[in-house]
Amino acid sequence: MELFIEKNIEVRFSEVDSMGVVWHGAYPLYLEDAREAFGEKYGLTYANYVAQGYYAPIIDMQIQYKQPLRHGTQMKIIARYKPTDAAKIIFEYEIRDRITNILYSTGKTVQVFMDLDYQLVWQNPDWFVEWKNKWQQ
């Protein structure tokens, strides 16, 4: 079963640079919006991590720019969860035009688990194993 979310966003004026295209620093925020929407849909929220005694910081983020995004563009961000046996949470992303489906950008994030003392956790936490089993991941 593939787990994914589509988050619709309109590019705001405050997100474009002097060239009239989305500033590169806005893209991580778009990916964050998609991860939050994914978490709400599938029960994998940041509040849940902390309630279970963990943090899940991003240790790797990759973004590939394919086409420029401009002010007013109606886009959709697709976030796909990528299963792994490692104690990581991996997402792959596509940012596409909602109307034409043009691909603007792709990306990937990798998160790891840390306990509340900021120590890296090398095994999947029990609650995350249960989450994966629930969604057949």
JSON list of C-alpha atoms in Angstrom, two decimals:
[
{"chain": "A", "resi": 1, "resn": "MET", "atom": "CA", "xyz": [0.00, 0.00, 0.00]},
{"chain": "A", "resi": 2, "resn": "GLU", "atom": "CA", "xyz": [1.48, 3.34, -1.04]},
{"chain": "A", "resi": 3, "resn": "LEU", "atom": "CA", "xyz": [0.98, 6.13, 1.51]},
{"chain": "A", "resi": 4, "resn": "PHE", "atom": "CA", "xyz": [0.85, 9.62, 0.05]},
{"chain": "A", "resi": 5, "resn": "ILE", "atom": "CA", "xyz": [-0.79, 13.00, 0.37]},
{"chain": "A", "resi": 6, "resn": "GLU", "atom": "CA", "xyz": [-1.55, 15.82, -2.06]},
{"chain": "A", "resi": 7, "resn": "LYS", "atom": "CA", "xyz": [-1.41, 19.29, -0.53]},
{"chain": "A", "resi": 8, "resn": "ASN", "atom": "CA", "xyz": [-2.74, 22.22, -2.58]},
{"chain": "A", "resi": 9, "resn": "ILE", "atom": "CA", "xyz": [-0.99, 25.56, -2.23]},
{"chain": "A", "resi": 10, "resn": "GLU", "atom": "CA", "xyz": [-1.06, 28.85, -4.12]},
{"chain": "A", "resi": 11, "resn": "VAL", "atom": "CA", "xyz": [2.26, 30.67, -4.48]},
{"chain": "A", "resi": 12, "resn": "ARG", "atom": "CA", "xyz": [2.10, 33.89, -2.48]},
{"chain": "A", "resi": 13, "resn": "PHE", "atom": "CA", "xyz": [3.78, 37.16, -3.44]},
{"chain": "A", "resi": 14, "resn": "SER", "atom": "CA", "xyz": [5.97, 36.99, -0.32]},
{"chain": "A", "resi": 15, "resn": "GLU", "atom": "CA", "xyz": [7.54, 33.75, -1.64]},
{"chain": "A", "resi": 16, "resn": "VAL", "atom": "CA", "xyz": [8.94, 35.18, -4.90]},
{"chain": "A", "resi": 17, "resn": "ASP", "atom": "CA", "xyz": [12.31, 36.85, -5.40]},
{"chain": "A", "resi": 18, "resn": "SER", "atom": "CA", "xyz": [13.39, 39.80, -7.54]},
{"chain": "A", "resi": 19, "resn": "MET", "atom": "CA", "xyz": [13.21, 37.60, -10.66]},
{"chain": "A", "resi": 20, "resn": "GLY", "atom": "CA", "xyz": [9.54, 36.92, -9.99]},
{"chain": "A", "resi": 21, "resn": "VAL", "atom": "CA", "xyz": [10.05, 33.24, -9.22]},
{"chain": "A", "resi": 22, "resn": "VAL", "atom": "CA", "xyz": [9.72, 31.36, -5.95]},
{"chain": "A", "resi": 23, "resn": "TRP", "atom": "CA", "xyz": [12.81, 31.91, -3.82]},
{"chain": "A", "resi": 24, "resn": "HIS", "atom": "CA", "xyz": [14.70, 28.64, -3.25]},
{"chain": "A", "resi": 25, "resn": "GLY", "atom": "CA", "xyz": [14.30, 29.01, 0.53]},
{"chain": "A", "resi": 26, "resn": "ALA", "atom": "CA", "xyz": [10.51, 28.62, 0.25]},
{"chain": "A", "resi": 27, "resn": "TYR", "atom": "CA", "xyz": [10.74, 25.05, -1.02]},
{"chain": "A", "resi": 28, "resn": "PRO", "atom": "CA", "xyz": [11.65, 23.45, 2.34]},
{"chain": "A", "resi": 29, "resn": "LEU", "atom": "CA", "xyz": [8.53, 25.12, 3.76]},
{"chain": "A", "resi": 30, "resn": "TYR", "atom": "CA", "xyz": [6.41, 23.58, 1.01]},
{"chain": "A", "resi": 31, "resn": "LEU", "atom": "CA", "xyz": [7.83, 20.14, 1.86]},
{"chain": "A", "resi": 32, "resn": "GLU", "atom": "CA", "xyz": [7.09, 20.79, 5.53]},
{"chain": "A", "resi": 33, "resn": "ASP", "atom": "CA", "xyz": [3.48, 21.67, 4.67]},
{"chain": "A", "resi": 34, "resn": "ALA", "atom": "CA", "xyz": [3.14, 18.35, 2.84]},
{"chain": "A", "resi": 35, "resn": "ARG", "atom": "CA", "xyz": [4.70, 16.36, 5.71]},
{"chain": "A", "resi": 36, "resn": "GLU", "atom": "CA", "xyz": [2.33, 17.98, 8.18]},
{"chain": "A", "resi": 37, "resn": "ALA", "atom": "CA", "xyz": [-0.65, 17.14, 5.97]},
{"chain": "A", "resi": 38, "resn": "PHE", "atom": "CA", "xyz": [0.64, 13.57, 5.66]},
{"chain": "A", "resi": 39, "resn": "GLY", "atom": "CA", "xyz": [0.96, 13.32, 9.43]},
{"chain": "A", "resi": 40, "resn": "GLU", "atom": "CA", "xyz": [-2.59, 14.54, 9.96]},
{"chain": "A", "resi": 41, "resn": "LYS", "atom": "CA", "xyz": [-3.96, 12.02, 7.48]},
{"chain": "A", "resi": 42, "resn": "TYR", "atom": "CA", "xyz": [-1.97, 9.01, 8.68]},
{"chain": "A", "resi": 43, "resn": "GLY", "atom": "CA", "xyz": [-1.39, 9.74, 12.37]},
{"chain": "A", "resi": 44, "resn": "LEU", "atom": "CA", "xyz": [2.30, 10.57, 12.13]},
{"chain": "A", "resi": 45, "resn": "THR", "atom": "CA", "xyz": [2.41, 14.09, 13.58]},
{"chain": "A", "resi": 46, "resn": "TYR", "atom": "CA", "xyz": [5.28, 15.88, 15.28]},
{"chain": "A", "resi": 47, "resn": "ALA", "atom": "CA", "xyz": [3.18, 16.16, 18.43]},
{"chain": "A", "resi": 48, "resn": "ASN", "atom": "CA", "xyz": [2.82, 12.37, 18.37]},
{"chain": "A", "resi": 49, "resn": "TYR", "atom": "CA", "xyz": [6.60, 11.89, 18.12]},
{"chain": "A", "resi": 50, "resn": "VAL", "atom": "CA", "xyz": [7.13, 14.01, 21.23]},
{"chain": "A", "resi": 51, "resn": "ALA", "atom": "CA", "xyz": [4.24, 12.38, 23.10]},
{"chain": "A", "resi": 52, "resn": "GLN", "atom": "CA", "xyz": [5.96, 9.03, 22.46]},
{"chain": "A", "resi": 53, "resn": "GLY", "atom": "CA", "xyz": [9.29, 10.42, 23.73]},
{"chain": "A", "resi": 54, "resn": "TYR", "atom": "CA", "xyz": [11.07, 11.13, 20.44]},
{"chain": "A", "resi": 55, "resn": "TYR", "atom": "CA", "xyz": [12.12, 13.84, 18.05]},
{"chain": "A", "resi": 56, "resn": "ALA", "atom": "CA", "xyz": [12.47, 13.23, 14.32]},
{"chain": "A", "resi": 57, "resn": "PRO", "atom": "CA", "xyz": [14.90, 15.79, 12.88]},
{"chain": "A", "resi": 58, "resn": "ILE", "atom": "CA", "xyz": [15.64, 16.01, 9.18]},
{"chain": "A", "resi": 59, "resn": "ILE", "atom": "CA", "xyz": [19.20, 14.92, 8.48]},
{"chain": "A", "resi": 60, "resn": "ASP", "atom": "CA", "xyz": [19.07, 15.09, 4.69]},
{"chain": "A", "resi": 61, "resn": "MET", "atom": "CA", "xyz": [17.05, 17.23, 2.29]},
{"chain": "A", "resi": 62, "resn": "GLN", "atom": "CA", "xyz": [17.36, 17.19, -1.47]},
{"chain": "A", "resi": 63, "resn": "ILE", "atom": "CA", "xyz": [15.50, 19.47, -3.85]},
{"chain": "A", "resi": 64, "resn": "GLN", "atom": "CA", "xyz": [15.76, 19.45, -7.62]},
{"chain": "A", "resi": 65, "resn": "TYR", "atom": "CA", "xyz": [14.37, 22.46, -9.48]},
{"chain": "A", "resi": 66, "resn": "LYS", "atom": "CA", "xyz": [12.84, 21.57, -12.86]},
{"chain": "A", "resi": 67, "resn": "GLN", "atom": "CA", "xyz": [10.74, 24.63, -13.81]},
{"chain": "A", "resi": 68, "resn": "PRO", "atom": "CA", "xyz": [10.37, 28.03, -12.13]},
{"chain": "A", "resi": 69, "resn": "LEU", "atom": "CA", "xyz": [7.34, 28.55, -9.91]},
{"chain": "A", "resi": 70, "resn": "ARG", "atom": "CA", "xyz": [5.76, 32.00, -10.17]},
{"chain": "A", "resi": 71, "resn": "HIS", "atom": "CA", "xyz": [3.42, 34.10, -8.05]},
{"chain": "A", "resi": 72, "resn": "GLY", "atom": "CA", "xyz": [-0.17, 32.86, -8.21]},
{"chain": "A", "resi": 73, "resn": "THR", "atom": "CA", "xyz": [0.67, 29.38, -9.44]},
{"chain": "A", "resi": 74, "resn": "GLN", "atom": "CA", "xyz": [-1.82, 26.81, -8.19]},
{"chain": "A", "resi": 75, "resn": "MET", "atom": "CA", "xyz": [0.37, 23.88, -7.22]},
{"chain": "A", "resi": 76, "resn": "LYS", "atom": "CA", "xyz": [0.03, 20.55, -5.53]},
{"chain": "A", "resi": 77, "resn": "ILE", "atom": "CA", "xyz": [2.72, 18.96, -3.45]},
{"chain": "A", "resi": 78, "resn": "ILE", "atom": "CA", "xyz": [2.70, 15.19, -3.44]},
{"chain": "A", "resi": 79, "resn": "ALA", "atom": "CA", "xyz": [4.51, 13.57, -0.50]},
{"chain": "A", "resi": 80, "resn": "ARG", "atom": "CA", "xyz": [5.10, 9.82, -0.64]},
{"chain": "A", "resi": 81, "resn": "TYR", "atom": "CA", "xyz": [6.26, 7.80, 2.32]},
{"chain": "A", "resi": 82, "resn": "LYS", "atom": "CA", "xyz": [9.05, 5.41, 1.34]},
{"chain": "A", "resi": 83, "resn": "PRO", "atom": "CA", "xyz": [9.21, 2.34, 3.58]},
{"chain": "A", "resi": 84, "resn": "THR", "atom": "CA", "xyz": [12.59, 1.26, 4.97]},
{"chain": "A", "resi": 85, "resn": "ASP", "atom": "CA", "xyz": [13.72, -1.20, 7.64]},
{"chain": "A", "resi": 86, "resn": "ALA", "atom": "CA", "xyz": [16.13, 1.40, 9.03]},
{"chain": "A", "resi": 87, "resn": "ALA", "atom": "CA", "xyz": [15.12, 3.69, 11.90]},
{"chain": "A", "resi": 88, "resn": "LYS", "atom": "CA", "xyz": [14.32, 6.49, 9.48]},
{"chain": "A", "resi": 89, "resn": "ILE", "atom": "CA", "xyz": [11.34, 8.26, 7.95]},
{"chain": "A", "resi": 90, "resn": "ILE", "atom": "CA", "xyz": [11.82, 8.91, 4.26]},
{"chain": "A", "resi": 91, "resn": "PHE", "atom": "CA", "xyz": [9.60, 11.01, 2.02]},
{"chain": "A", "resi": 92, "resn": "GLU", "atom": "CA", "xyz": [9.84, 11.74, -1.69]},
{"chain": "A", "resi": 93, "resn": "TYR", "atom": "CA", "xyz": [8.08, 14.78, -3.15]},
{"chain": "A", "resi": 94, "resn": "GLU", "atom": "CA", "xyz": [6.79, 16.20, -6.38]},
{"chain": "A", "resi": 95, "resn": "ILE", "atom": "CA", "xyz": [5.63, 19.77, -6.81]},
{"chain": "A", "resi": 96, "resn": "ARG", "atom": "CA", "xyz": [3.28, 19.99, -9.79]},
{"chain": "A", "resi": 97, "resn": "ASP", "atom": "CA", "xyz": [0.90, 22.46, -11.36]},
{"chain": "A", "resi": 98, "resn": "ARG", "atom": "CA", "xyz": [-2.65, 21.60, -10.26]},
{"chain": "A", "resi": 99, "resn": "ILE", "atom": "CA", "xyz": [-4.08, 22.41, -13.68]},
{"chain": "A", "resi": 100, "resn": "THR", "atom": "CA", "xyz": [-1.43, 21.35, -16.23]},
{"chain": "A", "resi": 101, "resn": "ASN", "atom": "CA", "xyz": [0.42, 18.80, -14.07]},
{"chain": "A", "resi": 102, "resn": "ILE", "atom": "CA", "xyz": [3.77, 20.35, -15.09]},
{"chain": "A", "resi": 103, "resn": "LEU", "atom": "CA", "xyz": [6.54, 19.12, -12.80]},
{"chain": "A", "resi": 104, "resn": "TYR", "atom": "CA", "xyz": [8.21, 22.06, -11.06]},
{"chain": "A", "resi": 105, "resn": "SER", "atom": "CA", "xyz": [10.38, 20.28, -8.52]},
{"chain": "A", "resi": 106, "resn": "THR", "atom": "CA", "xyz": [11.20, 16.97, -6.90]},
{"chain": "A", "resi": 107, "resn": "GLY", "atom": "CA", "xyz": [12.66, 16.33, -3.48]},
{"chain": "A", "resi": 108, "resn": "LYS", "atom": "CA", "xyz": [13.46, 13.93, -0.70]},
{"chain": "A", "resi": 109, "resn": "THR", "atom": "CA", "xyz": [13.80, 14.18, 3.07]},
{"chain": "A", "resi": 110, "resn": "VAL", "atom": "CA", "xyz": [15.26, 11.74, 5.57]},
{"chain": "A", "resi": 111, "resn": "GLN", "atom": "CA", "xyz": [14.42, 11.96, 9.26]},
{"chain": "A", "resi": 112, "resn": "VAL", "atom": "CA", "xyz": [15.94, 9.94, 12.09]},
{"chain": "A", "resi": 113, "resn": "PHE", "atom": "CA", "xyz": [14.77, 9.33, 15.63]},
{"chain": "A", "resi": 114, "resn": "MET", "atom": "CA", "xyz": [16.29, 10.98, 18.67]},
{"chain": "A", "resi": 115, "resn": "ASP", "atom": "CA", "xyz": [15.21, 10.57, 22.26]},
{"chain": "A", "resi": 116, "resn": "LEU", "atom": "CA", "xyz": [14.27, 13.62, 24.31]},
{"chain": "A", "resi": 117, "resn": "ASP", "atom": "CA", "xyz": [17.90, 13.87, 25.48]},
{"chain": "A", "resi": 118, "resn": "TYR", "atom": "CA", "xyz": [18.92, 14.35, 21.83]},
{"chain": "A", "resi": 119, "resn": "GLN", "atom": "CA", "xyz": [20.53, 10.93, 21.54]},
{"chain": "A", "resi": 120, "resn": "LEU", "atom": "CA", "xyz": [20.27, 9.12, 18.22]},
{"chain": "A", "resi": 121, "resn": "VAL", "atom": "CA", "xyz": [18.02, 6.05, 18.34]},
{"chain": "A", "resi": 122, "resn": "TRP", "atom": "CA", "xyz": [19.30, 3.19, 16.20]},
{"chain": "A", "resi": 123, "resn": "GLN", "atom": "CA", "xyz": [16.21, 0.96, 16.34]},
{"chain": "A", "resi": 124, "resn": "ASN", "atom": "CA", "xyz": [12.68, 1.77, 15.25]},
{"chain": "A", "resi": 125, "resn": "PRO", "atom": "CA", "xyz": [10.68, 2.83, 18.33]},
{"chain": "A", "resi": 126, "resn": "ASP", "atom": "CA", "xyz": [7.91, 0.38, 19.25]},
{"chain": "A", "resi": 127, "resn": "TRP", "atom": "CA", "xyz": [5.19, 2.92, 18.48]},
{"chain": "A", "resi": 128, "resn": "PHE", "atom": "CA", "xyz": [6.65, 3.45, 14.99]},
{"chain": "A", "resi": 129, "resn": "VAL", "atom": "CA", "xyz": [6.77, -0.31, 14.36]},
{"chain": "A", "resi": 130, "resn": "GLU", "atom": "CA", "xyz": [3.08, -0.43, 15.33]},
{"chain": "A", "resi": 131, "resn": "TRP", "atom": "CA", "xyz": [2.37, 2.48, 12.96]},
{"chain": "A", "resi": 132, "resn": "LYS", "atom": "CA", "xyz": [4.15, 0.69, 10.11]},
{"chain": "A", "resi": 133, "resn": "ASN", "atom": "CA", "xyz": [2.24, -2.52, 10.81]},
{"chain": "A", "resi": 134, "resn": "LYS", "atom": "CA", "xyz": [-1.06, -0.65, 10.86]},
{"chain": "A", "resi": 135, "resn": "TRP", "atom": "CA", "xyz": [-0.37, 0.76, 7.38]},
{"chain": "A", "resi": 136, "resn": "GLN", "atom": "CA", "xyz": [1.28, -2.47, 6.12]},
{"chain": "A", "resi": 137, "resn": "GLN", "atom": "CA", "xyz": [4.63, -0.78, 5.67]}
]
